[in-house]
mmCIF file of C-alpha atoms and ligand atoms in Angstrom:
data_model
loop_
_atom_site.group_PDB
_atom_site.id
_atom_site.type_symbol
_atom_site.label_atom_id
_atom_site.label_comp_id
_atom_site.label_asym_id
_atom_site.label_seq_id
_atom_site.Cartn_x
_atom_site.Cartn_y
_atom_site.Cartn_z
ATOM 1 C CA MET A 1 0.000 0.000 0.000
ATOM 2 C CA LYS A 2 1.265 3.489 -0.856
ATOM 3 C CA LEU A 3 1.329 5.496 2.359
ATOM 4 C CA LEU A 4 2.975 8.413 4.121
ATOM 5 C CA VAL A 5 4.030 7.367 7.617
ATOM 6 C CA ASN A 6 5.308 10.126 9.911
ATOM 7 C CA GLY A 7 6.140 12.194 6.843
ATOM 8 C CA VAL A 8 8.148 9.393 5.176
ATOM 9 C CA TRP A 9 6.900 8.052 1.849
ATOM 10 C CA HIS A 10 6.437 4.293 1.472
ATOM 11 C CA SER A 11 5.696 2.964 -2.004
ATOM 12 C CA ASP A 12 4.702 -0.421 -0.576
ATOM 13 C CA PHE A 13 3.910 -0.143 3.103
ATOM 14 C CA GLN A 14 3.248 -3.438 4.877
ATOM 15 C CA PRO A 15 2.056 -3.066 8.476
ATOM 16 C CA LEU A 16 3.617 -5.398 11.013
ATOM 17 C CA GLU A 17 1.369 -8.119 12.371
ATOM 18 C CA GLY A 18 -1.217 -6.537 14.681
ATOM 19 C CA GLU A 19 0.080 -3.016 13.935
ATOM 20 C CA ARG A 20 -2.618 -0.370 13.627
ATOM 21 C CA ILE A 21 -1.704 2.786 11.748
ATOM 22 C CA GLN A 22 -3.648 5.900 12.722
ATOM 23 C CA THR A 23 -4.201 7.719 9.441
ATOM 24 C CA GLY A 24 -5.124 11.373 9.162
ATOM 25 C CA SER A 25 -6.784 13.783 6.792
ATOM 26 C CA PHE A 26 -7.338 17.524 6.409
ATOM 27 C CA ARG A 27 -10.888 18.689 7.142
ATOM 28 C CA GLU A 28 -10.852 22.485 7.587
ATOM 29 C CA PHE A 29 -13.539 24.557 5.865
ATOM 30 C CA ILE A 30 -13.442 27.733 3.789
ATOM 31 C CA SER A 31 -16.339 30.074 4.514
ATOM 32 C CA ALA A 32 -17.625 33.144 2.677
ATOM 33 C CA ASP A 33 -17.312 35.324 5.803
ATOM 34 C CA GLY A 34 -14.048 33.825 7.077
ATOM 35 C CA SER A 35 -15.598 32.688 10.370
ATOM 36 C CA SER A 36 -14.158 29.205 9.857
ATOM 37 C CA GLY A 37 -10.614 30.574 9.799
ATOM 38 C CA PHE A 38 -10.272 30.294 6.000
ATOM 39 C CA LYS A 39 -12.012 33.102 4.108
ATOM 40 C CA ALA A 40 -13.173 32.655 0.532
ATOM 41 C CA GLU A 41 -10.927 34.938 -1.506
ATOM 42 C CA ARG A 42 -9.787 35.345 -5.093
ATOM 43 C CA ASP A 43 -6.336 33.861 -5.930
ATOM 44 C CA ARG A 44 -5.856 32.424 -2.463
ATOM 45 C CA TYR A 45 -6.631 28.738 -3.006
ATOM 46 C CA HIS A 46 -5.255 26.032 -5.284
ATOM 47 C CA LEU A 47 -6.669 22.650 -6.268
ATOM 48 C CA TYR A 48 -4.541 19.575 -6.933
ATOM 49 C CA VAL A 49 -6.477 17.103 -9.060
ATOM 50 C CA SER A 50 -6.318 14.232 -11.491
ATOM 51 C CA PHE A 51 -8.691 14.017 -14.449
ATOM 52 C CA ALA A 52 -8.735 10.256 -13.864
ATOM 53 C CA CYS A 53 -10.209 10.356 -10.371
ATOM 54 C CA PRO A 54 -13.991 10.588 -9.916
ATOM 55 C CA PHE A 55 -13.616 12.265 -6.513
ATOM 56 C CA ALA A 56 -11.334 14.950 -7.932
ATOM 57 C CA HIS A 57 -13.737 15.272 -10.861
ATOM 58 C CA ARG A 58 -16.454 16.464 -8.443
ATOM 59 C CA THR A 59 -14.310 19.475 -7.604
ATOM 60 C CA ILE A 60 -13.130 20.143 -11.180
ATOM 61 C CA LEU A 61 -16.736 20.199 -12.318
ATOM 62 C CA ALA A 62 -17.921 22.490 -9.518
ATOM 63 C CA ARG A 63 -15.051 24.920 -10.194
ATOM 64 C CA GLN A 64 -15.951 24.928 -13.888
ATOM 65 C CA LEU A 65 -19.728 25.278 -13.472
ATOM 66 C CA LYS A 66 -19.478 27.943 -10.768
ATOM 67 C CA GLN A 67 -17.080 29.859 -13.070
ATOM 68 C CA LEU A 68 -14.249 29.815 -10.560
ATOM 69 C CA ASN A 69 -11.448 28.865 -12.963
ATOM 70 C CA SER A 70 -9.841 32.290 -12.662
ATOM 71 C CA VAL A 71 -10.483 32.469 -8.908
ATOM 72 C CA ILE A 72 -9.044 29.127 -7.776
ATOM 73 C CA SER A 73 -5.931 27.902 -9.590
ATOM 74 C CA MET A 74 -5.424 24.218 -10.373
ATOM 75 C CA SER A 75 -2.625 21.698 -10.979
ATOM 76 C CA VAL A 76 -3.325 18.447 -12.821
ATOM 77 C CA LEU A 77 -1.369 15.290 -12.003
ATOM 78 C CA SER A 78 -0.428 12.512 -14.387
ATOM 79 C CA PRO A 79 -2.961 9.664 -14.511
ATOM 80 C CA ASP A 80 -0.160 7.117 -13.908
ATOM 81 C CA TRP A 81 -0.689 6.336 -10.256
ATOM 82 C CA GLY A 82 1.286 3.082 -10.688
ATOM 83 C CA ASP A 83 4.537 5.043 -10.288
ATOM 84 C CA PRO A 84 6.262 4.019 -7.014
ATOM 85 C CA SER A 85 6.024 7.652 -5.914
ATOM 86 C CA GLY A 86 2.241 7.695 -6.306
ATOM 87 C CA TRP A 87 0.628 10.801 -7.791
ATOM 88 C CA THR A 88 3.243 12.525 -9.972
ATOM 89 C CA PHE A 89 3.445 15.794 -11.887
ATOM 90 C CA GLY A 90 4.116 14.412 -15.352
ATOM 91 C CA ASP A 91 4.033 15.482 -18.951
ATOM 92 C CA TRP A 92 0.787 13.935 -20.167
ATOM 93 C CA SER A 93 -1.534 16.098 -22.243
ATOM 94 C CA HIS A 94 -3.651 18.338 -20.017
ATOM 95 C CA THR A 95 -1.355 17.865 -17.026
ATOM 96 C CA THR A 96 0.584 20.702 -15.391
ATOM 97 C CA ALA A 97 3.576 21.271 -13.175
ATOM 98 C CA ASP A 98 3.080 22.123 -9.517
ATOM 99 C CA THR A 99 2.907 25.864 -10.053
ATOM 100 C CA VAL A 100 2.470 26.617 -6.358
ATOM 101 C CA ASN A 101 4.900 24.439 -4.418
ATOM 102 C CA GLY A 102 7.237 23.279 -7.186
ATOM 103 C CA CYS A 103 6.933 19.637 -6.084
ATOM 104 C CA ASP A 104 7.525 16.595 -8.282
ATOM 105 C CA TYR A 105 5.148 14.333 -6.337
ATOM 106 C CA LEU A 106 1.916 14.977 -4.494
ATOM 107 C CA TYR A 107 3.191 13.341 -1.298
ATOM 108 C CA GLN A 108 5.698 16.229 -1.043
ATOM 109 C CA VAL A 109 2.793 18.674 -0.929
ATOM 110 C CA TYR A 110 1.303 16.713 1.964
ATOM 111 C CA VAL A 111 4.638 16.810 3.803
ATOM 112 C CA LYS A 112 4.857 20.584 3.244
ATOM 113 C CA ALA A 113 1.465 20.920 4.912
ATOM 114 C CA LYS A 114 2.289 18.587 7.785
ATOM 115 C CA SER A 115 5.837 17.306 8.163
ATOM 116 C CA ASN A 116 4.811 14.227 10.180
ATOM 117 C CA PHE A 117 1.653 13.372 8.243
ATOM 118 C CA THR A 118 0.498 9.763 8.270
ATOM 119 C CA GLY A 119 -2.126 8.712 5.753
ATOM 120 C CA ARG A 120 -3.027 8.096 2.129
ATOM 121 C CA VAL A 121 -1.930 10.716 -0.360
ATOM 122 C CA THR A 122 -5.120 11.266 -2.302
ATOM 123 C CA VAL A 123 -6.580 13.727 -4.782
ATOM 124 C CA PRO A 124 -8.303 16.141 -4.644
ATOM 125 C CA VAL A 125 -6.367 18.489 -2.365
ATOM 126 C CA LEU A 126 -7.350 22.078 -1.597
ATOM 127 C CA TRP A 127 -4.280 24.169 -0.774
ATOM 128 C CA ASP A 128 -4.164 27.589 0.899
ATOM 129 C CA LYS A 129 -1.395 29.729 -0.645
ATOM 130 C CA GLN A 130 -1.664 32.293 2.156
ATOM 131 C CA THR A 131 -0.975 30.015 5.131
ATOM 132 C CA GLY A 132 0.912 27.377 3.126
ATOM 133 C CA THR A 133 -1.146 24.392 4.130
ATOM 134 C CA ILE A 134 -3.776 21.910 2.969
ATOM 135 C CA VAL A 135 -7.234 23.108 3.941
ATOM 136 C CA ASN A 136 -9.029 19.923 3.023
ATOM 137 C CA ASN A 137 -8.517 16.657 1.108
ATOM 138 C CA GLU A 138 -12.056 15.283 1.185
ATOM 139 C CA SER A 139 -13.880 15.769 -2.096
ATOM 140 C CA ALA A 140 -17.365 15.990 -0.591
ATOM 141 C CA ASP A 141 -16.230 18.905 1.602
ATOM 142 C CA ILE A 142 -14.368 20.666 -1.208
ATOM 143 C CA LEU A 143 -17.324 20.291 -3.550
ATOM 144 C CA ARG A 144 -19.624 21.817 -0.920
ATOM 145 C CA MET A 145 -17.266 24.767 -0.345
ATOM 146 C CA LEU A 146 -17.026 25.542 -4.048
ATOM 147 C CA VAL A 147 -20.784 25.257 -4.418
ATOM 148 C CA THR A 148 -21.778 27.417 -1.430
ATOM 149 C CA GLU A 149 -18.943 29.703 -0.292
ATOM 150 C CA PHE A 150 -17.572 31.412 -3.419
ATOM 151 C CA ASP A 151 -20.682 33.154 -4.776
ATOM 152 C CA ALA A 152 -19.040 36.580 -4.409
ATOM 153 C CA PHE A 153 -16.522 35.570 -7.087
ATOM 154 C CA GLY A 154 -18.274 33.088 -9.372
ATOM 155 C CA ASN A 155 -21.658 32.288 -10.868
ATOM 156 C CA ALA A 156 -23.972 32.973 -7.931
ATOM 157 C CA SER A 157 -27.075 32.358 -10.030
ATOM 158 C CA LEU A 158 -26.250 28.650 -10.299
ATOM 159 C CA ASN A 159 -27.430 27.202 -7.003
ATOM 160 C CA LEU A 160 -26.282 23.601 -6.803
ATOM 161 C CA TYR A 161 -27.380 23.127 -3.177
ATOM 162 C CA PRO A 162 -30.710 24.974 -2.803
ATOM 163 C CA GLN A 163 -31.941 25.379 0.750
ATOM 164 C CA GLU A 164 -35.311 23.716 0.191
ATOM 165 C CA LEU A 165 -33.756 20.603 -1.388
ATOM 166 C CA ARG A 166 -30.896 20.072 1.044
ATOM 167 C CA ALA A 167 -32.422 17.199 3.008
ATOM 168 C CA GLU A 168 -33.258 15.303 -0.167
ATOM 169 C CA ILE A 169 -29.841 15.993 -1.688
ATOM 170 C CA ASP A 170 -28.111 14.787 1.493
ATOM 171 C CA ASP A 171 -30.158 11.563 1.423
ATOM 172 C CA ILE A 172 -29.426 10.717 -2.189
ATOM 173 C CA ASN A 173 -25.763 11.690 -1.747
ATOM 174 C CA ALA A 174 -25.422 9.102 1.027
ATOM 175 C CA PHE A 175 -26.994 6.418 -1.159
ATOM 176 C CA VAL A 176 -24.953 7.283 -4.268
ATOM 177 C CA SER A 177 -21.732 7.535 -2.284
ATOM 178 C CA ASP A 178 -21.980 4.115 -0.676
ATOM 179 C CA ARG A 179 -23.683 2.162 -3.433
ATOM 180 C CA ILE A 180 -22.312 3.788 -6.602
ATOM 181 C CA ASN A 181 -19.204 5.975 -6.066
ATOM 182 C CA ILE A 182 -17.612 3.523 -3.634
ATOM 183 C CA GLY A 183 -19.707 0.608 -4.879
ATOM 184 C CA VAL A 184 -17.624 0.204 -8.040
ATOM 185 C CA TYR A 185 -14.451 -0.041 -5.936
ATOM 186 C CA LYS A 186 -16.043 -2.629 -3.640
ATOM 187 C CA VAL A 187 -16.522 -4.733 -6.768
ATOM 188 C CA GLY A 188 -13.090 -4.003 -8.195
ATOM 189 C CA PHE A 189 -11.174 -4.673 -4.990
ATOM 190 C CA ALA A 190 -13.182 -7.659 -3.755
ATOM 191 C CA SER A 191 -10.732 -10.189 -2.391
ATOM 192 C CA SER A 192 -12.926 -13.272 -2.726
ATOM 193 C CA GLN A 193 -15.576 -14.574 -5.088
ATOM 194 C CA LEU A 194 -18.168 -14.209 -2.335
ATOM 195 C CA ASP A 195 -17.299 -10.553 -1.678
ATOM 196 C CA TYR A 196 -17.354 -9.889 -5.405
ATOM 197 C CA ASN A 197 -20.766 -11.531 -5.835
ATOM 198 C CA THR A 198 -22.226 -9.498 -2.942
ATOM 199 C CA ALA A 199 -20.698 -6.212 -4.090
ATOM 200 C CA ILE A 200 -21.808 -6.569 -7.682
ATOM 201 C CA ALA A 201 -25.373 -7.466 -6.667
ATOM 202 C CA GLN A 202 -25.529 -4.323 -4.509
ATOM 203 C CA LEU A 203 -24.061 -2.131 -7.229
ATOM 204 C CA PHE A 204 -26.494 -3.229 -9.908
ATOM 205 C CA ASP A 205 -29.476 -3.129 -7.519
ATOM 206 C CA ALA A 206 -28.565 0.498 -6.880
ATOM 207 C CA LEU A 207 -28.316 1.238 -10.604
ATOM 208 C CA ASP A 208 -31.771 -0.336 -11.060
ATOM 209 C CA ILE A 209 -33.158 1.948 -8.338
ATOM 210 C CA LEU A 210 -31.673 5.033 -10.001
ATOM 211 C CA GLU A 211 -32.886 3.902 -13.421
ATOM 212 C CA THR A 212 -36.430 3.851 -12.033
ATOM 213 C CA ARG A 213 -35.986 7.192 -10.244
ATOM 214 C CA LEU A 214 -34.884 8.839 -13.482
ATOM 215 C CA SER A 215 -37.774 7.484 -15.524
ATOM 216 C CA GLY A 216 -39.848 10.613 -14.921
ATOM 217 C CA GLN A 217 -37.267 13.250 -14.092
ATOM 218 C CA GLN A 218 -34.256 14.847 -15.735
ATOM 219 C CA TYR A 219 -32.266 15.351 -12.532
ATOM 220 C CA LEU A 220 -31.856 13.367 -9.311
ATOM 221 C CA VAL A 221 -33.489 16.032 -7.124
ATOM 222 C CA GLY A 222 -35.785 18.891 -8.154
ATOM 223 C CA HIS A 223 -35.915 20.319 -11.666
ATOM 224 C CA SER A 224 -32.370 21.464 -12.238
ATOM 225 C CA LEU A 225 -28.789 20.312 -11.783
ATOM 226 C CA THR A 226 -27.630 19.944 -8.180
ATOM 227 C CA GLU A 227 -24.594 18.716 -6.310
ATOM 228 C CA ALA A 228 -26.231 15.265 -6.253
ATOM 229 C CA ASP A 229 -26.025 15.055 -10.051
ATOM 230 C CA ILE A 230 -22.350 16.022 -10.032
ATOM 231 C CA ARG A 231 -21.641 13.174 -7.637
ATOM 232 C CA LEU A 232 -23.521 10.590 -9.684
ATOM 233 C CA PHE A 233 -22.291 11.825 -13.062
ATOM 234 C CA VAL A 234 -18.587 11.405 -12.247
ATOM 235 C CA THR A 235 -19.045 7.674 -11.683
ATOM 236 C CA LEU A 236 -21.478 7.036 -14.534
ATOM 237 C CA VAL A 237 -19.272 8.800 -17.079
ATOM 238 C CA ARG A 238 -16.459 6.353 -16.169
ATOM 239 C CA PHE A 239 -18.656 3.272 -16.116
ATOM 240 C CA ASP A 240 -18.368 1.747 -19.575
ATOM 241 C CA VAL A 241 -14.898 3.073 -20.406
ATOM 242 C CA ALA A 242 -13.272 1.927 -17.162
ATOM 243 C CA TYR A 243 -15.331 0.228 -14.463
ATOM 244 C CA TYR A 244 -17.036 -2.288 -16.741
ATOM 245 C CA GLY A 245 -13.685 -3.682 -17.869
ATOM 246 C CA ALA A 246 -11.009 -2.734 -15.357
ATOM 247 C CA LEU A 247 -13.108 -3.274 -12.222
ATOM 248 C CA ASN A 248 -15.284 -6.110 -13.590
ATOM 249 C CA CYS A 249 -18.513 -4.179 -13.055
ATOM 250 C CA ASN A 250 -19.816 -6.024 -16.054
ATOM 251 C CA LEU A 251 -23.327 -7.274 -15.478
ATOM 252 C CA ARG A 252 -24.616 -4.511 -17.712
ATOM 253 C CA ARG A 253 -23.193 -1.425 -19.365
ATOM 254 C CA LEU A 254 -24.380 2.108 -18.688
ATOM 255 C CA THR A 255 -25.680 2.109 -22.253
ATOM 256 C CA ASP A 256 -28.007 -0.793 -21.345
ATOM 257 C CA TYR A 257 -29.941 1.523 -18.998
ATOM 258 C CA PRO A 258 -32.002 3.889 -21.177
ATOM 259 C CA ASN A 259 -32.667 6.469 -18.449
ATOM 260 C CA LEU A 260 -29.207 6.478 -16.874
ATOM 261 C CA TRP A 261 -27.552 6.648 -20.283
ATOM 262 C CA ASN A 262 -29.803 9.508 -21.336
ATOM 263 C CA TYR A 263 -29.164 11.276 -18.006
ATOM 264 C CA THR A 264 -25.384 10.947 -18.294
ATOM 265 C CA ARG A 265 -25.344 12.176 -21.903
ATOM 266 C CA HIS A 266 -27.568 15.094 -20.959
ATOM 267 C CA ILE A 267 -25.153 16.238 -18.245
ATOM 268 C CA TYR A 268 -22.139 15.586 -20.484
ATOM 269 C CA HIS A 269 -23.611 18.018 -23.021
ATOM 270 C CA LEU A 270 -24.414 20.798 -20.554
ATOM 271 C CA PRO A 271 -22.194 23.821 -21.295
ATOM 272 C CA ASN A 272 -18.529 23.309 -20.300
ATOM 273 C CA VAL A 273 -19.031 19.863 -18.752
ATOM 274 C CA SER A 274 -17.374 17.745 -21.456
ATOM 275 C CA ASP A 275 -14.189 19.860 -21.104
ATOM 276 C CA THR A 276 -13.754 18.283 -17.678
ATOM 277 C CA VAL A 277 -13.999 14.690 -18.948
ATOM 278 C CA LYS A 278 -10.691 13.281 -20.174
ATOM 279 C CA PHE A 279 -11.291 9.698 -21.272
ATOM 280 C CA ASP A 280 -7.599 9.095 -22.053
ATOM 281 C CA HIS A 281 -6.667 9.903 -18.437
ATOM 282 C CA ILE A 282 -9.490 7.737 -17.111
ATOM 283 C CA LYS A 283 -8.562 4.690 -19.186
ATOM 284 C CA ARG A 284 -4.870 5.035 -18.525
ATOM 285 C CA HIS A 285 -5.394 5.265 -14.787
ATOM 286 C CA TYR A 286 -7.744 2.332 -14.347
ATOM 287 C CA TYR A 287 -6.223 -0.088 -16.843
ATOM 288 C CA ASP A 288 -2.604 0.689 -16.110
ATOM 289 C CA THR A 289 -2.659 1.210 -12.363
ATOM 290 C CA TYR A 290 -4.649 -1.598 -10.830
ATOM 291 C CA GLU A 291 -3.827 -5.256 -11.123
ATOM 292 C CA GLY A 292 -7.480 -5.980 -11.654
ATOM 293 C CA LEU A 293 -9.534 -8.944 -10.682
ATOM 294 C CA ILE A 294 -8.203 -11.275 -13.350
ATOM 295 C CA ASN A 295 -5.080 -11.763 -11.251
ATOM 296 C CA ARG A 296 -7.211 -12.727 -8.246
ATOM 297 C CA ARG A 297 -8.996 -15.408 -10.265
ATOM 298 C CA ILE A 298 -12.416 -13.937 -9.630
ATOM 299 C CA ILE A 299 -14.878 -14.875 -12.327
ATOM 300 C CA PRO A 300 -16.870 -11.925 -13.659
ATOM 301 C CA ILE A 301 -20.602 -12.175 -13.296
ATOM 302 C CA GLY A 302 -21.538 -10.778 -16.682
ATOM 303 C CA PRO A 303 -22.195 -9.641 -19.193
ATOM 304 C CA ILE A 304 -25.845 -10.587 -19.532
ATOM 305 C CA LEU A 305 -26.461 -11.283 -23.199
ATOM 306 C CA ASN A 306 -29.834 -12.040 -24.695
ATOM 307 C CA TRP A 307 -29.309 -14.945 -27.072
ATOM 308 C CA ASP A 308 -33.042 -15.207 -27.757
ATOM 309 C CA ILE A 309 -33.405 -12.045 -29.845
ATOM 310 C CA PRO A 310 -34.608 -13.292 -33.266
ATOM 311 C CA THR A 311 -31.870 -13.326 -35.870
ATOM 312 C CA LEU A 312 -32.067 -11.371 -39.098
ATOM 313 C CA GLN A 313 -32.040 -13.295 -42.332
ATOM 314 C CA VAL A 314 -29.176 -12.017 -44.441
ATOM 315 C CA CYS A 315 -30.285 -11.728 -48.074
ATOM 316 C CA HIS A 316 -27.881 -12.192 -50.951
HETATM 317 N N1 LIG B 1 -12.034 10.477 0.536
HETATM 318 C C1 LIG B 1 -11.332 10.920 -0.575
HETATM 319 C C2 LIG B 1 -10.929 9.768 -1.468
HETATM 320 C C3 LIG B 1 -10.292 10.218 -2.731
HETATM 321 C C4 LIG B 1 -9.576 9.044 -3.401
HETATM 322 O O1 LIG B 1 -9.725 7.877 -3.013
HETATM 323 N N2 LIG B 1 -8.791 9.377 -4.438
HETATM 324 C C5 LIG B 1 -8.009 8.334 -5.077
HETATM 325 C C6 LIG B 1 -8.004 8.502 -6.587
HETATM 326 S S1 LIG B 1 -9.553 8.149 -7.311
HETATM 327 C C7 LIG B 1 -6.574 8.459 -4.608
HETATM 328 O O2 LIG B 1 -6.004 9.524 -4.631
HETATM 329 N N3 LIG B 1 -5.986 7.339 -4.189
HETATM 330 C C8 LIG B 1 -4.637 7.274 -3.718
HETATM 331 C C9 LIG B 1 -4.471 6.327 -2.547
HETATM 332 O O3 LIG B 1 -5.430 5.655 -2.205
HETATM 333 O O4 LIG B 1 -3.389 6.253 -1.989
HETATM 334 C C10 LIG B 1 -12.154 11.942 -1.323
HETATM 335 O O5 LIG B 1 -13.317 11.658 -1.680
HETATM 336 O O6 LIG B 1 -11.646 13.009 -1.536
#
């Protein structure tokens, strides 16, 4: 496992028998009025992301839709997470150097923020240029901050977390997070056939539920795009190109669900959304980085094919 332990990078950390490692994260909040200790300001904050990662994609999309690209700067890491150093600033198309801290690897940014940090080095990361630290590395928090706290600088008319829909958005977020966003990883990283069978049943049950929900509505909650749609979209847009093959989520494809497929295409074609989707990064990351289930000898459950569709007579 790739891990920072007391500020020292380990490309393959193996805990000793019975050893429990206390891992940390950064969970401070930026607020519009500064009452949280981090005030929303122009040119103060920086995002570290990968176009491959669905969790980072939440934040890239919010920054884009809220028109914060010139307010919050951004560095893009290489999709090759298989490198022993983990997330790396590389020279892939659409990647950048670390323009803020001049680091070669993301773990160095974490060490700059906290010299004895212990934990996973994940994207996205929200960096504060003023105090020289990581504010937060949890995508759900960062998404929420971008959506609610930067209206003085971005597109305030786009309300992705409307007051009257908050309870419903929170509910569906919890479902989508566990069953879909993390659900695909539960399938992909299952360590036994039994775990795989359970995880895939839960994943596709959840997709069936969402397929039904979207039969009479364009968006998950209410009548316009919300944060909940951002969180579902980032997984669905990766489904057929990556999860179906690389994580063996292959009972059905996204394109086999008329409503979910329509929903995902609709969001993809909203203004400026497709700019945030880089399929080459996504494929590279998932197919190149993870060993995949084939090496664990887990037999995929699908695909379901209908052999009973009448054949066409070929005339000649
Ligand atoms: N809780 C985090 C998880 C993010 C996450 O798992 N990111 C993955 C990429 S998709 C990562 O950076 N993994 C590196 C690692 O696990 O060491 C969030 O939602 O922000």
